[in-house]
PDB file of C-alpha atoms in Angstrom:
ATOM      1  CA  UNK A   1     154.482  83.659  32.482  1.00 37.00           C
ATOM      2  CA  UNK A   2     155.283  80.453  30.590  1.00 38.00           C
ATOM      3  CA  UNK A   3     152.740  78.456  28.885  1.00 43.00           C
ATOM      4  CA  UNK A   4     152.599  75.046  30.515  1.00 43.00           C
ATOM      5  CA  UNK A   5     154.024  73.332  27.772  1.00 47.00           C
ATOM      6  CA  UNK A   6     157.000  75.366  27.896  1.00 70.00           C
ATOM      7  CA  UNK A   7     157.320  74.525  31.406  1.00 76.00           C
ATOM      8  CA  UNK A   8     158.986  71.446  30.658  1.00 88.00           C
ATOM      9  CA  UNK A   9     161.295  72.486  28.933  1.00 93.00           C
ATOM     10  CA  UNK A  10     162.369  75.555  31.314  1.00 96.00           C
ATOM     11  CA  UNK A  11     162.833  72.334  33.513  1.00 96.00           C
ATOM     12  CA  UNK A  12     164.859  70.574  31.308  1.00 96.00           C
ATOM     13  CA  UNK A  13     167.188  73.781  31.081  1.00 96.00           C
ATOM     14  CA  UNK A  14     167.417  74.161  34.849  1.00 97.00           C
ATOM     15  CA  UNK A  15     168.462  70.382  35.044  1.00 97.00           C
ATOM     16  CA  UNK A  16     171.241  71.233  32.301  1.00 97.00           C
ATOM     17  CA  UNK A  17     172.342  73.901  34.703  1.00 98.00           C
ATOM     18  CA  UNK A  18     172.050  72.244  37.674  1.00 97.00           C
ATOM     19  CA  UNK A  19     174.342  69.326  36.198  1.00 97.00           C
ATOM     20  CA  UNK A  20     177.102  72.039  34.466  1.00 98.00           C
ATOM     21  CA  UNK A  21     177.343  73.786  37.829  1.00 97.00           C
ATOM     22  CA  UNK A  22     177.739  70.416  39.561  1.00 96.00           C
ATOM     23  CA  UNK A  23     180.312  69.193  36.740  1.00 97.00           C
ATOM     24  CA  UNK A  24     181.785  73.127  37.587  1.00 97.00           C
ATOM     25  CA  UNK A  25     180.698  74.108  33.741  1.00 98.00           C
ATOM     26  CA  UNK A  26     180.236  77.472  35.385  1.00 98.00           C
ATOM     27  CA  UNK A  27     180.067  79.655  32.133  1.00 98.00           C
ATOM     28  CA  UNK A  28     177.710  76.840  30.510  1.00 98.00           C
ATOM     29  CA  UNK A  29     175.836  76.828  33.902  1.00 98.00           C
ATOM     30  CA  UNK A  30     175.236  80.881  34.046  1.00 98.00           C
ATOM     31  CA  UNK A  31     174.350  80.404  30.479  1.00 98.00           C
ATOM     32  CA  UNK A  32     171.723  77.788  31.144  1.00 98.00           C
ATOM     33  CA  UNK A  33     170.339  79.428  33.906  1.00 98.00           C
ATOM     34  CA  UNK A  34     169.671  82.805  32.309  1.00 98.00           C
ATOM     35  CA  UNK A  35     168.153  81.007  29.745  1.00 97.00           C
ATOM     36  CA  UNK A  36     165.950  79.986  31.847  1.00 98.00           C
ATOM     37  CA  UNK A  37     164.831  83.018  33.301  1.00 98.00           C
ATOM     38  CA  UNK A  38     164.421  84.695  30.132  1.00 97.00           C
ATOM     39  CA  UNK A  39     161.765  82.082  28.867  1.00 97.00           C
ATOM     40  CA  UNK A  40     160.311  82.061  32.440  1.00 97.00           C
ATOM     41  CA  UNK A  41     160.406  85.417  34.178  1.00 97.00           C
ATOM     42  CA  UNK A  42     157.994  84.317  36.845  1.00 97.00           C
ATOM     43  CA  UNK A  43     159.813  81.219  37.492  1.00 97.00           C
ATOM     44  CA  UNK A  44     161.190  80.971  41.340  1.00 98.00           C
ATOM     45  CA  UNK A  45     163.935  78.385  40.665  1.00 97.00           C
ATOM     46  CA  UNK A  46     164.748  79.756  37.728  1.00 98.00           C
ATOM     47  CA  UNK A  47     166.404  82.645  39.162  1.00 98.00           C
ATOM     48  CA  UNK A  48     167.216  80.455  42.619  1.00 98.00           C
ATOM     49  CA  UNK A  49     169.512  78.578  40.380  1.00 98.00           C
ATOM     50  CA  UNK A  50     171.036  81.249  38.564  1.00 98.00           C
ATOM     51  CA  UNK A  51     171.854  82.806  42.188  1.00 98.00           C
ATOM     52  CA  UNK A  52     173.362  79.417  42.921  1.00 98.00           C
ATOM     53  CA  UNK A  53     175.805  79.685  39.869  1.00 98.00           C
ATOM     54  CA  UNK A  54     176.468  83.358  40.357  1.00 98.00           C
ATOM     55  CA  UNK A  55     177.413  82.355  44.047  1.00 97.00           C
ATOM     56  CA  UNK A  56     180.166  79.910  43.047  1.00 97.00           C
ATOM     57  CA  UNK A  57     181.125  82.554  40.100  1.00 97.00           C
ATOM     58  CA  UNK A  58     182.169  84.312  43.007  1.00 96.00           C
ATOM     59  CA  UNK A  59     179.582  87.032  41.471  1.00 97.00           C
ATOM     60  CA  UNK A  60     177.498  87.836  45.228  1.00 96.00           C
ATOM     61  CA  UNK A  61     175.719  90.858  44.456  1.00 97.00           C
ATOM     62  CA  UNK A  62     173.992  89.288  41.449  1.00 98.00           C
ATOM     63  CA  UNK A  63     173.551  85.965  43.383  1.00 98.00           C
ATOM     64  CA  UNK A  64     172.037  88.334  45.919  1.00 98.00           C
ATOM     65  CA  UNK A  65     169.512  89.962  43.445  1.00 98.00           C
ATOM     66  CA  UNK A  66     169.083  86.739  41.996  1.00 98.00           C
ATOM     67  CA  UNK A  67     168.083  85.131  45.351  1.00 98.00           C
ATOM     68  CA  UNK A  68     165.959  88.163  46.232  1.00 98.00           C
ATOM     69  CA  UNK A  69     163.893  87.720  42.902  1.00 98.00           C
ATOM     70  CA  UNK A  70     163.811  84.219  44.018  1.00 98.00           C
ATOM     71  CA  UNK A  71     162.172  84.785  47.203  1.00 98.00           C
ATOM     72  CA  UNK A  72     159.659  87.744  46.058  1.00 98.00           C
ATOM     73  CA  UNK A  73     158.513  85.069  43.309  1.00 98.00           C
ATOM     74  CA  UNK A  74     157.765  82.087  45.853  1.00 98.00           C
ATOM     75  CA  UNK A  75     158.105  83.774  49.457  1.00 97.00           C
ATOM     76  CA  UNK A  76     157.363  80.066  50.850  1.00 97.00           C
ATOM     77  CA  UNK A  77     160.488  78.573  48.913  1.00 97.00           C
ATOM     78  CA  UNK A  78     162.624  77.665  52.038  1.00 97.00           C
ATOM     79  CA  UNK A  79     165.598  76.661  49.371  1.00 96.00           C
ATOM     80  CA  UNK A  80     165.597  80.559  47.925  1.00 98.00           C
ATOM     81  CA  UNK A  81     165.718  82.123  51.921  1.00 98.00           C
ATOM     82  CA  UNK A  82     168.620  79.729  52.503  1.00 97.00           C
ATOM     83  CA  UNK A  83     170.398  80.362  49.480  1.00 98.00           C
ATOM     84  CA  UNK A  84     169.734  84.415  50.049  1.00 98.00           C
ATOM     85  CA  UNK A  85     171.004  83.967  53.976  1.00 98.00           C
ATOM     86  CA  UNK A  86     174.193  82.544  52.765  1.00 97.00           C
ATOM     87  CA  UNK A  87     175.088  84.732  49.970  1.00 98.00           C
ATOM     88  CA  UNK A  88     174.766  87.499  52.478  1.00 98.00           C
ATOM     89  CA  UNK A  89     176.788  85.942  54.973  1.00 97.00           C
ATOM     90  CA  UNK A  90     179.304  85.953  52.060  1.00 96.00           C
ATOM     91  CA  UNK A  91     178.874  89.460  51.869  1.00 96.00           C
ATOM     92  CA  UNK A  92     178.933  90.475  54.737  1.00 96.00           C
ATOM     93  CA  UNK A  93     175.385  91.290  55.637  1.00 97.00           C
ATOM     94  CA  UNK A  94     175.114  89.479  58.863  1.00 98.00           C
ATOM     95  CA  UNK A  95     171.447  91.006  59.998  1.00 98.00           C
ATOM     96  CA  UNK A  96     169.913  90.584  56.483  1.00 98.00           C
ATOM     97  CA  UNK A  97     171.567  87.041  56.857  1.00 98.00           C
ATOM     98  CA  UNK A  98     169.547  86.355  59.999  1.00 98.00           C
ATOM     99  CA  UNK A  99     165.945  87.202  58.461  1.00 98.00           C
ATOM    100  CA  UNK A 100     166.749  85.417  55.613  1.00 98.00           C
ATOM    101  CA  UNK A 101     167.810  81.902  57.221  1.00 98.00           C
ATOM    102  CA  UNK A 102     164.938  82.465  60.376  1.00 98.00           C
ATOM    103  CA  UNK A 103     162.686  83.144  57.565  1.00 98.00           C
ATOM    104  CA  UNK A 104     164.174  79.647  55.701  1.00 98.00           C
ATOM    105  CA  UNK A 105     164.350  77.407  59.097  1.00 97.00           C
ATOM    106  CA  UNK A 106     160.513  78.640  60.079  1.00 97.00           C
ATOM    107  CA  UNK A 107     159.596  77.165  56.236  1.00 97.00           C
ATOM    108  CA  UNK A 108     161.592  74.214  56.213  1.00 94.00           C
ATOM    109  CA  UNK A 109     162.412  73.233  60.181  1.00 93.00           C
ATOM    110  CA  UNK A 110     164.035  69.938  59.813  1.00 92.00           C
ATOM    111  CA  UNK A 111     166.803  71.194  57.014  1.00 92.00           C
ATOM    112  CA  UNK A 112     170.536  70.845  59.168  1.00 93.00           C
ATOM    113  CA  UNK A 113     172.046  72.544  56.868  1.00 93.00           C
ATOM    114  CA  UNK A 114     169.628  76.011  57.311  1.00 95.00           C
ATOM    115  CA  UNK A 115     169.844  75.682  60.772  1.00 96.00           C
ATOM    116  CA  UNK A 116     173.678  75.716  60.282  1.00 95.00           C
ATOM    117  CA  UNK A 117     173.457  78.556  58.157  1.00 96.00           C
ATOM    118  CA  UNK A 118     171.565  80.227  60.720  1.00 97.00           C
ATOM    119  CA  UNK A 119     174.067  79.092  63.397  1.00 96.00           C
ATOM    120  CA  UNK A 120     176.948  80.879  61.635  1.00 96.00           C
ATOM    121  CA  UNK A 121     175.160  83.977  61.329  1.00 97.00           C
ATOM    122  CA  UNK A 122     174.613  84.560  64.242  1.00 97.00           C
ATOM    123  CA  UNK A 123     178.229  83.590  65.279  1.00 95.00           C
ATOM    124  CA  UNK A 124     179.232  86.617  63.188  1.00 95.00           C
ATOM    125  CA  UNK A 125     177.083  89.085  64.952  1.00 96.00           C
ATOM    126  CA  UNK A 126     178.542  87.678  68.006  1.00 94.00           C
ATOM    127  CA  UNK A 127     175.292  85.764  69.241  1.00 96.00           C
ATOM    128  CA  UNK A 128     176.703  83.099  70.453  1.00 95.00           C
ATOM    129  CA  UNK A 129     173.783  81.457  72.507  1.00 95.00           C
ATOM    130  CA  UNK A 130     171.718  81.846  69.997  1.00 97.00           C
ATOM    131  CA  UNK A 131     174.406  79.967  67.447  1.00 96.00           C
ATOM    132  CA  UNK A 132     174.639  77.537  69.693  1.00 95.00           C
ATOM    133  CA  UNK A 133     170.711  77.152  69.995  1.00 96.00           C
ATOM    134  CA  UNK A 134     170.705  76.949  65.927  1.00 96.00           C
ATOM    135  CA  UNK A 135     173.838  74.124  65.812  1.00 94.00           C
ATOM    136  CA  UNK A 136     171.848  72.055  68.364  1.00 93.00           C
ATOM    137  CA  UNK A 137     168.764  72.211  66.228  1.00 94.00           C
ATOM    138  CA  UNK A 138     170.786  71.495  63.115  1.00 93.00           C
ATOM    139  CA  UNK A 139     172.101  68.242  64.851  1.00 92.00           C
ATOM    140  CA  UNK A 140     168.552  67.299  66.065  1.00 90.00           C
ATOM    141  CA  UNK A 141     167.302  67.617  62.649  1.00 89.00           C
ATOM    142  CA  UNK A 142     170.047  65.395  61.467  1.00 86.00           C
ATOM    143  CA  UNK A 143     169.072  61.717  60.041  1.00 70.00           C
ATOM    144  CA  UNK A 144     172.391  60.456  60.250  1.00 67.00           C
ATOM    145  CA  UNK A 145     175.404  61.179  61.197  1.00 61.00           C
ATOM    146  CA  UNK A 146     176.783  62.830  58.402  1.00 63.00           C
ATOM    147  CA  UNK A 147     173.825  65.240  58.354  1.00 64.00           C
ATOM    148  CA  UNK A 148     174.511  67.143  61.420  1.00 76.00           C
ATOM    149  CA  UNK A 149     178.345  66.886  61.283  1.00 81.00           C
ATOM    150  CA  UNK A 150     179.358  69.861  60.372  1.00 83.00           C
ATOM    151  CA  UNK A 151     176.569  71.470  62.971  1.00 85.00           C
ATOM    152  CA  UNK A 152     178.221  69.118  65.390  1.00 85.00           C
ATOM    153  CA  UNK A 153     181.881  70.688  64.641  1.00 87.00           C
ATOM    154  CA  UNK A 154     180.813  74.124  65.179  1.00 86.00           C
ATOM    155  CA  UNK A 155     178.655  73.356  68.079  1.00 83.00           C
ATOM    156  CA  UNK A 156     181.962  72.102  69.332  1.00 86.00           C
ATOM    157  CA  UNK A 157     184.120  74.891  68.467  1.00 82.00           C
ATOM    158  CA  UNK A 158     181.754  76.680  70.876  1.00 85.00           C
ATOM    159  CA  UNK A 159     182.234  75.078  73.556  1.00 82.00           C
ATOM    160  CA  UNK A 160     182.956  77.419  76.450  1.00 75.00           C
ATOM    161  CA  UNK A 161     183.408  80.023  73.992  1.00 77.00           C
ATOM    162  CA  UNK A 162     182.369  83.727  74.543  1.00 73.00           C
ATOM    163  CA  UNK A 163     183.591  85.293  71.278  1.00 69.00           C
ATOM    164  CA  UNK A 164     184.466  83.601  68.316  1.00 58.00           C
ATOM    165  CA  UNK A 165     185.094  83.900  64.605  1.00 57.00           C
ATOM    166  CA  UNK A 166     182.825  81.665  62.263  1.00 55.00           C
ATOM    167  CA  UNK A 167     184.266  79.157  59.908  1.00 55.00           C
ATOM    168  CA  UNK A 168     182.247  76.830  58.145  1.00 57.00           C
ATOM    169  CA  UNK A 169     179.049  76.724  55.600  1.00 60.00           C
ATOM    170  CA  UNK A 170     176.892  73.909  54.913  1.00 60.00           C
ATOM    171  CA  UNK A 171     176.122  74.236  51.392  1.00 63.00           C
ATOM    172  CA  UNK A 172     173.544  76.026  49.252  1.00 66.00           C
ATOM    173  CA  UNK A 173     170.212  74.419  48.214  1.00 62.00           C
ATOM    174  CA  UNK A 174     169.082  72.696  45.064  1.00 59.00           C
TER     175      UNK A 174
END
């Protein structure tokens, strides 16, 4: 645990990272972010954020840990379930993928982008009503337009569809 006046400054250093990985600093990002961790081991977004920059490392079985550690450190951190779901779409683990993002859309129900996430897991294990279900929530949730596009695309794509391969993420949480 981190005193609380350290906590601020474990804040400051996930800020750093976020704004490297954004600027695609990824080395200064991963080294940021483990920073982070070390000085706050029992710090959920310290370790969601050094999944997010092992992700776009192209580094998914660490994001994957990362994410996990995430998760088992704030189980109500809808951001961390997301970010888990997608990294294991990435990998591969379609089923895990599912918990993880049902798990994520239950926490945080009017995210688009989770309920996308969701949608193209499912698509890969061939559930195709239920993808369908998940894209139409994702464009419900949407504020605007923009929002829900990319929901709206694949909801398309599945139009009179009965087997499909998925194509497109949303993105990964902050």
């Amino acid at each position: 645990e981190v005193a609380d006046d350290d906590d601020g400054a474990v804040d400051e250093l996930l800020g750093k990272a976020r704004d490297a990985l954004g600027a695609n600093e990824l080395g200064r990002a991963l080294k940021l972010a483990r920073l982070a961790t070390k000085k706050a081991p029992g710090k959920s977004a310290a370790f969601n954020t050094l999944g997010r920059v092992q992700l776009r490392r192209g580094e998914r079985k660490d994001a994957i840990a990362s994410f996990e550690k995430a998760v088992a450190l704030n189980p109500s951190s809808s951001f961390a379930e997301n970010n888990l779901g997608l990294a294991l779409i990435y990998d591969g683990k379609y089923e895990d993928a599912v918990d993880a993002l049902e798990n994520a859309t239950e926490l945080e129900p009017v995210e688009p982008y989770m309920w996308n996430n969701l949608g193209m897991a499912y698509e890969h294990l061939d559930r195709l009503d239920e993808a369908r279900d998940a894209y139409k929530q994702a464009v419900a949730a949407a504020a605007d337009e923009s929002g829900g596009a990319i929901a709206k695309g694949n909801l398309g794509r599945l139009a009179g569809v009965k087997t499909i391969k998925p194509m497109r993420t949303a993105k990964i949480d902050p």
